[in-house]
Amino acid sequence: MADVPDNAPEHCPGTTSEKAGTSASCQGCPNQSLCASGATKTPDPAIAEIGEKLSSVKHKILVLSGKGGVGKSTFSAHLAHALASDSTKEVALLDIDICGPSLPRILGVEGEQVHQSGSGWSPVYVEDNLSVMSIGFLLSSPDDAVIWRGPKKNGMIKQFLRDVDWGELDYLIVDTPPGTSDEHLSIVQYLSSTHVDGAVIITTPQEVSLQDVRKEIGFCRMVKLPIIGVVENMSGFVCPKCKNTSEIFPPTTGGAEKMCQDFNLTLLGKVPLDPRIGQSCDEGKSFLSEVPDSPAADVYRTIVHSIQEYCSKRVTGDQDTC
Amino acid sequence: MDKEQNNEIGSLANVRHVVLVLSGKGGVGKSTITTGLALALRQAGNKVGILDVDLCGPSIPRMLSVGRPDVHLCDAGWVPVYTDAQKSLALMSIGFLLDDPDKAVVWRGPKKTALISQFVSDVAWEELDVLLVDTPPGTSDEHLAVLENLKKHRVDGAVLVTTPQAVSTGDVRREITFCKKTGVPILGIIENMSGFVCPHCSECSNIFSKGGGEELAKLTGSVFLGCVPLDPQLSSSMEEGKDFMELFSNSATSTAIGGISQTLLQRLQTT
C-alpha cells in the first residue's frame, strides 16, 4: 500500500514504492534522500511489535461501514456487551474513530481517564471483563475537536494497538469511522502480522447507504479482509401505539438482503428501529439488559451467536493450516 | 498573483454566498439537508449550486438523479452539471471525476487534500445566489483542504446538522470547536430526524430522542435554524432523486425545510 507523507509532492509514488526517491516528482521533496536510501521500503517495525502484543488476543473483529451514522458504534458496543455476558470471556473494544469517538458515551464511561502503567496505557473498564480504549478518554473536554490530518491519526492508532495493556483477551472488537481512508488502511496494515477473524459490515436499508457500503466491501476484498457478514440496522419501525410497521429508511433497491445475494455474503440479521436503543446509548446503558425481551434484542442475540460460531470455526480452521 | 486572481474570477467570483454543511457525525443527513435546502432555495427563486466533496461516499448525484454525467472542461474549469433547463440548480460532485463509481476510493489524506484543493478552485460556477458545500463527516483532511481553498474567496459560514441524540450532538460540539478554531462563522444548527409521525395512527415517536439540536444551540450560543422530522417520503424522494419540495409541497417536512432555508437566507443577507 502506497504511503505518502504529509509533506510529499502531489505525485509522490509512495515511500514503499520501487520508484521512491528516484521518480521525477521526488525532485525537491524533503524526504527524497531518505526514500532513495531504501530505509522506507522495509516494513514498519511497529507491525511486528503489534503482532507480538496482540498474540494474546484470540479473536479480532472489525466493525465497518462505508456510511456514517448507520450504527457501527451502537453495534460494536452491544456485540461487546453480549460477548461479555459470559463472565469467563475477556472482551475489549478499540475505538479508532479519532474525529468522532462515540463509544465512551455509549458505554457510560465518558469522562474517565486512561492510566499509564509499567506495561502501557490501561484501558477503561466498563465491567470486570469488558474494557475499552478510545481517544475520547484523552480529550480534556467534550468540546475538544481532534483536527488531525491522516498521518497523525495513524500514529494514534499505532499507539492504541502497541502501547495499550490489553492483557489476555478472547475478543478484541475494533469500531471504525465511516469511509475507506487513513484509519481503515492503517488498522488493516498494523494488524497484518496478526490473525484477524474478519469484518462485520453495518448498513441501513436505503440505496444511499448501500452504495457506500458496496465500496467498503470492495475495500475488504482489496485488502483481503474476510467478511463475517452484514447487519442491516434501522430496518423498519414498529409504532409503539398501533404496532404497524413503517419503513422509515425504505429498502428501495432490495436492502441488505439483495446486496448480500449479489456479493454472496451472509446476512447476519435485521435490527429494527427502536427508540429505546438510541435512548440506552445516550444513557450509556446496554439495551440488551435494559429491554431484554424486545424484538430488537432477540435479533442482536441471534447475530452475536452467528459471530461467535464463525469465530470458533475460524480457530479450528487455522490450526489445520498453521 | 495575477494568475491566481484570474483563477478566482473564473470560479467563485459570481457566487454571492458560500455555505458549508458540516457535521461531526456521519449519517445525520448532511446530504439530504443540503439537497433539501437547495431545492427549497431554488423554489424561492434563487440560483443555487452544490459542491459535493465527500470522496469516499458522494451521495448527492443520486439524490438529484443526475447519475454519472460526463463533466466538461472549459477555459474557466470544470463545468457543473445542471439539473434543469433554466440552470437554476447546478451540481459538481467529486464523484463525477472518479473512474469507477462502485470502486472504493481508498486514499490517504495527502492525496485527498491534493484532489480537493484542485477541485474546489477549478469549478466554473456561473452566477449563483448560494453555493452549498456538502462535506464528509469528521474534522480532518477534507475539511481543512476545503476551507483553505474556499477562504481565498469567501466563506459566509457553516450550517451544522445533527440528530437529536446525545451521541450525535456530542460529535457536533467538537465540530463547533473546529469552526471556532478555523474561524468559520456558525450560521446555525439544524436538528434532523426529529420525531416520527406514524402514518397509520399519527402517534409521534421520538426515535432518536428530541430537542438535542436546540439544546446544543443554546449551550453554544448558536442560532437554532429548526427541526426536520423523520419522514419516509423524504427518504424515498432522495433515494429516487425526486424533487421532494415540489412533490410534497404541503407536507410538514417541506414546510420545515422551506422555513429553514428562508431563515438561512436572511442570516446570509444580514451578516
XYZ file of C-alpha atoms in Angstrom:
593
model
C 0.000 0.000 0.000
C 1.464 3.308 -1.036
C 2.431 5.516 1.851
C 2.520 9.217 1.120
C 3.914 11.592 3.742
C 2.146 14.843 4.539
C 4.858 17.000 3.061
C 5.277 14.998 -0.148
C 4.664 16.465 -3.602
C 1.373 15.728 -5.325
C 2.604 12.866 -7.499
C 4.579 11.088 -4.780
C 4.948 7.451 -5.825
C 4.686 6.332 -2.179
C 7.554 5.749 0.202
C 7.375 1.979 -0.176
C 7.233 2.005 -3.975
C 10.054 0.854 -6.249
C 10.445 4.376 -7.537
C 10.622 6.001 -4.101
C 13.253 8.721 -4.086
C 14.046 8.312 -7.766
C 10.924 9.357 -9.710
C 10.621 12.757 -11.384
C 8.217 14.066 -8.747
C 10.710 13.244 -5.970
C 12.886 16.161 -7.089
C 12.914 18.692 -4.300
C 10.900 16.600 -1.867
C 12.371 16.865 1.657
C 12.141 13.085 2.015
C 13.956 12.286 -1.202
C 17.287 11.172 0.251
C 15.583 9.076 2.918
C 13.413 7.346 0.312
C 16.338 6.823 -2.026
C 18.333 5.159 0.772
C 15.798 2.328 0.808
C 15.068 2.660 4.508
C 11.398 3.355 3.857
C 10.913 0.150 1.896
C 11.479 -2.072 4.895
C 8.282 -2.864 6.794
C 7.328 -0.701 9.767
C 8.890 -2.359 12.847
C 5.698 -1.471 14.734
C 3.820 -4.135 12.768
C 5.909 -6.882 14.305
C 5.624 -5.296 17.758
C 1.859 -5.150 17.401
C 1.806 -8.779 16.323
C 3.712 -9.676 19.457
C 1.499 -7.543 21.682
C -1.752 -8.931 20.305
C -0.655 -12.574 20.265
C -2.619 -12.997 23.494
C -5.851 -11.928 21.765
C -7.839 -14.898 20.431
C -10.316 -13.175 18.129
C -10.205 -9.843 16.380
C -13.293 -8.420 14.747
C -13.548 -5.156 12.808
C -16.869 -3.326 12.578
C -17.033 -1.423 9.304
C -19.368 0.581 7.117
C -18.735 2.937 4.238
C -21.575 5.095 5.522
C -21.666 7.180 8.689
C -24.374 7.084 11.330
C -25.666 3.625 10.451
C -24.957 2.303 13.944
C -21.394 0.974 13.913
C -20.646 2.107 17.457
C -24.049 1.034 18.737
C -23.494 -2.388 17.241
C -19.884 -2.642 18.466
C -20.953 -1.774 21.999
C -23.784 -4.277 22.025
C -21.673 -7.007 20.488
C -19.176 -6.404 23.288
C -21.866 -6.410 25.969
C -23.330 -9.641 24.618
C -19.956 -11.391 24.381
C -19.014 -10.204 27.870
C -22.259 -11.532 29.343
C -20.331 -14.807 29.513
C -18.185 -13.993 32.549
C -15.483 -16.442 31.515
C -14.696 -14.377 28.417
C -12.462 -11.300 28.315
C -13.679 -8.692 25.836
C -12.146 -5.385 24.736
C -13.274 -2.600 22.431
C -10.973 -0.302 20.500
C -12.445 2.905 19.076
C -10.386 4.140 16.122
C -12.861 6.857 15.176
C -10.386 9.615 16.009
C -12.539 12.600 14.993
C -15.858 11.321 16.363
C -15.380 8.924 19.266
C -18.831 7.805 20.494
C -18.022 4.648 22.437
C -17.207 6.319 25.789
C -20.715 7.747 25.946
C -22.481 4.637 24.640
C -20.719 2.536 27.262
C -21.385 5.036 30.029
C -17.712 5.756 30.764
C -17.479 9.304 29.415
C -15.046 11.463 31.345
C -12.979 8.504 32.564
C -9.210 8.768 32.412
C -6.678 6.396 30.954
C -3.887 5.474 33.348
C -0.298 4.824 32.488
C 1.282 1.743 33.983
C 4.558 -0.097 33.513
C 3.066 -2.234 30.762
C 1.445 0.659 28.872
C -1.859 2.542 28.898
C -4.536 0.783 30.927
C -7.859 0.737 29.107
C -11.047 1.839 30.879
C -13.115 -0.986 32.347
C -16.886 -0.991 31.803
C -17.296 -4.370 33.506
C -14.731 -6.704 35.058
C -14.311 -8.465 31.735
C -15.089 -5.601 29.323
C -12.518 -2.878 28.643
C -12.454 -0.029 26.135
C -9.889 2.345 24.660
C -10.844 5.498 22.809
C -9.341 8.876 22.036
C -12.373 10.232 23.895
C -10.548 9.409 27.159
C -7.579 11.533 26.151
C -9.552 14.727 25.461
C -9.865 17.272 28.220
C -13.389 18.482 27.439
C -16.404 17.348 25.386
C -15.825 20.392 23.186
C -12.319 19.325 22.218
C -12.012 18.785 18.494
C -9.374 16.485 17.089
C -8.394 18.362 13.957
C -5.785 15.979 12.705
C -4.660 15.042 9.273
C -4.100 11.435 8.283
C -0.524 10.739 9.461
C -1.263 11.925 12.986
C -4.396 9.761 13.181
C -2.367 6.779 12.029
C 0.188 7.392 14.770
C -2.570 7.349 17.357
C -3.952 4.050 16.056
C -0.492 2.532 16.154
C -0.173 3.596 19.778
C -3.563 2.155 20.661
C -2.528 -1.222 19.310
C 1.048 -1.280 20.539
C 1.024 0.671 23.774
C -2.251 -0.345 25.428
C -2.053 -3.052 28.037
C -4.812 -5.243 26.591
C -3.900 -8.361 28.559
C -5.271 -11.794 27.699
C -8.375 -11.366 25.572
C -10.936 -13.622 23.955
C -12.302 -10.866 21.734
C -10.990 -7.518 20.527
C -13.656 -5.540 18.673
C -12.471 -2.577 16.618
C -15.009 0.181 15.909
C -14.084 2.280 12.874
C -15.055 5.678 11.416
C -17.036 5.871 8.154
C -15.227 5.712 4.830
C -12.249 3.934 3.351
C -9.321 6.115 4.252
C -6.364 6.516 6.576
C -7.859 4.834 9.630
C -9.005 1.804 7.655
C -5.795 1.335 5.751
C -3.806 1.730 8.955
C -5.746 -0.720 11.062
C -5.521 -3.387 8.365
C -1.844 -2.687 7.849
C -0.996 -2.686 11.559
C -2.914 -5.896 12.135
C -1.321 -7.593 9.141
C 1.065 -9.674 11.258
C -1.786 -10.920 13.443
C -4.766 -13.036 12.597
C -7.993 -11.035 12.084
C -11.158 -13.130 12.127
C -12.952 -10.742 9.847
C -15.214 -7.741 9.480
C -18.847 -7.201 10.315
C -20.376 -4.707 7.908
C -23.212 -2.473 9.071
C -25.684 -0.811 6.730
C -29.133 0.746 6.732
C -31.747 -0.359 4.158
C -31.637 2.595 1.729
C -29.689 2.693 -1.508
C -27.955 5.920 -0.445
C -26.339 3.880 2.318
C -25.833 0.673 0.321
C -23.949 2.472 -2.428
C -21.298 3.463 0.115
C -21.316 0.050 1.767
C -20.643 -1.701 -1.553
C -17.462 0.331 -1.728
C -16.497 -0.867 1.729
C -16.983 -4.462 0.581
C -14.701 -3.671 -2.356
C -12.191 -2.336 0.142
C -12.333 -5.550 2.211
C -11.733 -7.626 -0.891
C -8.893 -5.375 -1.959
C -7.071 -5.759 1.357
C -8.125 -9.435 1.674
C -10.088 -8.959 4.868
C -12.678 -11.743 5.306
C -16.273 -10.564 5.788
C -18.116 -12.332 8.597
C -21.432 -10.928 7.466
C -23.703 -7.928 7.070
C -26.080 -6.403 9.623
C -28.994 -4.315 8.403
C -29.710 -1.711 11.051
C -32.694 0.673 11.345
C -34.738 -1.855 9.423
C -38.401 -0.855 9.814
C -40.062 0.838 12.737
C -42.904 -0.658 14.736
C -45.165 2.075 16.111
C -45.387 1.543 19.861
C -49.056 2.615 19.790
C -50.664 0.877 16.797
C -47.977 -1.807 16.175
C -47.922 -1.072 12.443
C -44.530 -1.199 10.746
C -43.224 1.811 8.798
C -40.218 1.703 6.521
C -38.610 4.963 7.575
C -35.491 4.215 5.530
C -37.127 2.291 2.673
C -35.141 -0.536 1.017
C -35.911 0.732 -2.493
C -33.293 -1.486 -4.093
C -33.881 -4.623 -2.022
C -31.924 -3.577 1.068
C -29.085 -5.548 2.590
C -30.743 -8.807 1.564
C -30.338 -8.142 -2.139
C -26.816 -6.803 -1.650
C -25.791 -9.943 0.248
C -27.126 -12.102 -2.582
C -25.237 -10.047 -5.146
C -21.967 -10.285 -3.259
C -22.505 -13.773 -1.871
C -22.314 -12.619 1.741
C -24.099 -13.759 4.894
C -26.890 -11.512 6.153
C -26.451 -11.804 9.907
C -29.749 -10.118 10.749
C -32.001 -7.090 10.501
C -32.244 -4.934 13.610
C -35.477 -2.901 13.729
C -35.524 0.774 14.718
C -36.423 1.015 18.380
C -36.320 4.363 20.210
C -35.089 2.514 23.293
C -31.845 1.556 21.534
C -30.867 5.182 20.957
C -32.015 6.078 24.444
C -29.888 3.333 26.025
C -26.886 4.580 24.046
C -27.398 8.161 25.224
C -27.633 6.947 28.806
C -24.630 4.652 28.456
C -26.563 1.515 29.278
C -26.822 -1.795 27.486
C -30.060 -2.098 25.542
C -29.768 -5.866 25.894
C -30.046 -5.719 29.663
C -32.457 -2.731 29.718
C -35.083 -4.259 27.400
C -34.085 -7.924 27.075
C -37.460 -9.118 25.799
C -37.750 -6.757 22.785
C -37.661 -7.987 19.157
C -34.507 -5.931 18.552
C -32.719 -7.617 21.467
C -33.668 -11.003 20.022
C -32.127 -10.079 16.683
C -28.970 -8.833 18.409
C -28.590 -12.137 20.239
C -29.025 -14.166 17.045
C -26.398 -12.037 15.307
C -23.924 -12.339 18.182
C -24.441 -16.075 18.218
C -23.616 -16.337 14.493
C -20.471 -14.268 15.023
C -19.362 -16.485 17.923
C -19.890 -19.524 15.796
C -17.967 -18.035 12.891
C -15.039 -17.205 15.173
C -14.903 -20.639 16.783
C -14.833 -22.252 13.341
C -12.016 -19.975 12.302
C -9.914 -21.161 15.221
C -10.123 -24.817 14.277
C -9.651 -23.940 10.606
C -6.495 -22.034 11.428
C -4.989 -24.783 13.476
C -5.333 -27.045 10.464
C -3.485 -24.682 8.212
C -0.842 -23.392 10.627
C -0.537 36.740 -8.076
C -2.310 37.925 -11.213
C -2.820 34.410 -12.321
C -4.375 33.457 -9.030
C -6.829 36.312 -9.186
C -7.880 35.345 -12.657
C -8.496 31.882 -11.413
C -10.811 33.152 -8.708
C -12.785 35.236 -11.130
C -13.334 32.101 -13.135
C -14.563 30.028 -10.243
C -16.213 31.808 -7.366
C -16.388 35.479 -8.300
C -20.037 35.290 -9.318
C -21.081 33.360 -6.244
C -22.852 35.575 -3.720
C -22.846 33.310 -0.657
C -20.835 30.215 0.224
C -22.277 27.970 2.943
C -20.645 24.822 4.312
C -22.857 21.998 5.518
C -20.973 20.263 8.322
C -21.457 17.641 10.963
C -19.001 15.821 13.152
C -21.250 12.797 12.921
C -21.908 10.655 9.869
C -25.322 9.677 8.566
C -27.192 12.518 10.223
C -28.468 13.746 6.882
C -25.927 16.304 5.667
C -26.521 15.384 2.045
C -30.289 15.121 2.481
C -30.394 18.528 4.181
C -28.068 20.017 1.566
C -30.300 18.735 -1.223
C -33.483 19.783 0.599
C -32.163 23.304 1.220
C -31.014 23.603 -2.386
C -34.441 22.583 -3.684
C -36.162 24.973 -1.273
C -33.906 27.884 -2.175
C -34.492 27.224 -5.847
C -38.239 27.115 -5.299
C -37.936 30.565 -3.762
C -36.332 31.814 -6.960
C -32.633 31.595 -6.163
C -29.867 30.232 -8.301
C -28.228 27.509 -6.272
C -25.083 25.418 -6.590
C -24.000 22.334 -4.695
C -20.391 21.286 -4.318
C -20.085 17.711 -3.048
C -16.643 16.954 -1.641
C -17.371 13.617 0.041
C -14.772 11.491 -1.741
C -15.446 8.192 -0.024
C -19.227 8.436 -0.233
C -20.672 11.037 -2.615
C -24.485 10.797 -2.310
C -25.789 13.980 -3.930
C -25.648 12.799 -7.572
C -28.162 10.107 -6.682
C -30.369 12.462 -4.671
C -30.654 14.814 -7.637
C -30.847 11.889 -10.067
C -28.100 13.157 -12.323
C -26.361 9.775 -12.287
C -22.883 9.913 -13.690
C -22.673 12.525 -16.386
C -19.554 13.362 -18.328
C -18.177 16.584 -16.992
C -16.621 19.004 -19.399
C -13.717 21.318 -19.059
C -13.892 24.879 -20.317
C -11.310 27.651 -20.036
C -12.520 28.541 -16.559
C -12.510 24.981 -15.248
C -14.973 22.119 -14.755
C -18.469 22.909 -15.987
C -21.001 21.934 -13.312
C -23.966 19.746 -14.186
C -27.337 21.492 -14.340
C -30.383 19.620 -13.122
C -32.829 21.719 -15.134
C -33.064 23.670 -18.369
C -33.271 27.015 -16.521
C -29.879 26.312 -14.978
C -31.233 27.167 -11.558
C -29.602 24.254 -9.746
C -26.015 23.319 -10.537
C -24.080 20.428 -9.081
C -20.447 19.478 -9.050
C -19.545 16.290 -7.268
C -16.111 14.917 -6.769
C -17.765 11.594 -7.625
C -18.015 12.739 -11.259
C -14.259 12.721 -11.578
C -13.737 9.162 -10.382
C -13.243 6.378 -12.885
C -15.487 3.736 -11.428
C -18.347 4.829 -9.158
C -18.615 1.444 -7.408
C -14.953 1.203 -6.640
C -13.866 2.342 -3.221
C -11.676 5.427 -3.099
C -9.028 4.111 -0.752
C -6.852 7.144 -0.364
C -4.896 8.550 2.470
C -5.117 12.191 3.479
C -2.438 13.888 1.355
C -3.856 12.504 -1.870
C -7.364 13.599 -0.915
C -6.080 17.042 0.023
C -4.418 17.415 -3.361
C -7.531 16.475 -5.317
C -9.890 18.570 -3.195
C -7.678 21.654 -3.381
C -7.678 21.495 -7.126
C -11.319 20.602 -7.333
C -12.622 23.403 -5.108
C -10.961 26.153 -7.076
C -11.482 24.667 -10.522
C -15.255 24.647 -10.963
C -16.630 27.177 -13.427
C -19.659 28.356 -11.465
C -21.862 30.837 -13.256
C -23.864 33.390 -11.310
C -25.128 31.826 -8.090
C -27.039 33.215 -5.138
C -25.966 30.432 -2.810
C -23.344 27.709 -3.091
C -23.835 24.874 -0.599
C -20.791 22.735 0.138
C -21.599 19.211 1.328
C -18.768 17.646 3.343
C -17.897 14.203 4.697
C -18.184 13.553 8.457
C -15.347 14.479 10.792
C -12.776 17.210 11.250
C -9.877 16.078 9.163
C -8.055 16.352 5.841
C -11.062 17.087 3.626
C -12.371 19.857 5.848
C -9.047 21.587 6.162
C -8.497 21.336 2.420
C -11.918 22.738 1.573
C -11.547 25.617 3.981
C -8.040 26.565 2.964
C -9.155 26.853 -0.625
C -12.572 28.413 -0.193
C -11.208 31.005 2.196
C -9.161 32.507 -0.610
C -12.512 33.630 -1.923
C -15.031 33.788 0.880
C -16.985 31.553 3.216
C -20.131 33.054 4.723
C -20.317 30.353 7.342
C -21.394 26.865 8.214
C -24.674 25.140 8.885
C -24.303 22.275 11.351
C -26.558 19.246 11.059
C -27.212 16.946 13.993
C -29.717 14.329 15.036
C -31.302 14.765 18.474
C -29.379 12.089 20.403
C -26.574 12.952 22.759
C -24.279 10.597 20.829
C -24.682 12.850 17.817
C -24.726 16.269 19.476
C -21.530 15.216 21.264
C -19.734 14.970 17.922
C -21.282 18.195 16.672
C -19.929 20.021 19.739
C -16.489 19.084 18.501
C -17.379 20.394 15.059
C -18.307 23.736 16.660
C -14.827 23.887 18.161
C -13.452 23.130 14.699
C -15.378 26.115 13.294
C -14.131 28.382 16.059
C -10.531 27.269 15.620
C -10.651 27.726 11.868
C -12.588 30.996 12.043
C -15.741 29.881 10.255
C -18.893 31.671 11.492
C -21.697 29.313 12.534
C -24.876 30.279 10.712
C -26.960 27.875 12.718
C -27.826 24.349 13.797
C -30.443 22.091 12.193
C -31.923 19.121 14.042
C -32.686 16.335 11.578
C -34.617 13.077 12.155
C -36.521 14.864 14.867
C -39.587 12.766 15.723
C -41.544 10.402 13.524
C -45.274 10.652 12.972
C -46.756 7.195 12.406
C -48.639 7.289 9.099
C -51.154 4.786 10.485
C -52.163 6.355 13.797
C -50.452 9.775 13.778
C -48.666 8.995 17.048
C -45.341 10.862 17.219
C -42.365 8.721 18.292
C -39.038 10.303 19.071
C -36.924 7.519 17.613
C -33.661 9.361 18.098
C -34.811 11.356 21.122
C -35.846 15.018 20.779
C -34.580 18.533 21.350
C -30.848 17.797 21.325
C -30.153 20.236 18.499
C -31.943 23.112 20.164
C -30.231 22.385 23.460
C -26.856 22.327 21.743
C -27.612 25.677 20.094
C -28.440 27.200 23.471
C -25.389 25.680 25.120
C -23.023 27.010 22.490
C -24.780 30.308 21.837
C -25.602 29.424 18.222
C -28.751 30.128 16.237
C -31.204 27.226 16.047
C -32.496 27.080 12.493
C -35.172 24.442 13.012
C -36.153 20.773 13.109
C -36.729 18.416 10.199
C -38.827 15.349 11.126
C -38.127 11.772 10.102
C -40.227 11.294 7.006
C -40.240 8.147 4.852
C -41.407 10.307 1.928
C -38.285 12.429 2.286
C -36.007 9.370 2.329
C -37.749 7.786 -0.671
C -37.654 11.026 -2.666
C -33.925 11.251 -2.004
C -33.494 7.598 -2.962
C -35.302 8.113 -6.237
C -33.857 11.535 -6.955
C -37.228 13.288 -6.991
C -37.891 16.918 -6.076
C -39.366 16.441 -2.604
C -40.099 20.152 -2.159
C -42.313 20.162 -5.230
C -43.890 16.708 -4.864
C -44.832 17.094 -1.224
C -45.095 20.859 -1.052
C -47.864 20.702 1.569
C -46.178 18.303 3.972
C -44.926 19.339 7.389
C -41.426 18.315 6.366
C -41.260 20.510 3.286
C -42.697 23.423 5.274
C -39.943 22.882 7.842
C -37.187 22.774 5.214
C -38.668 25.803 3.441
C -38.720 27.732 6.712
C -35.122 26.851 7.494
C -33.984 27.915 4.035
C -35.678 31.318 4.474
C -34.090 31.870 7.896
C -30.741 30.894 6.432
C -31.153 33.303 3.539
C -31.995 36.135 5.923
C -28.932 35.318 8.024
C -26.818 35.422 4.877
C -28.203 38.740 3.756
C -27.850 40.485 7.094
C -24.426 39.250 8.118
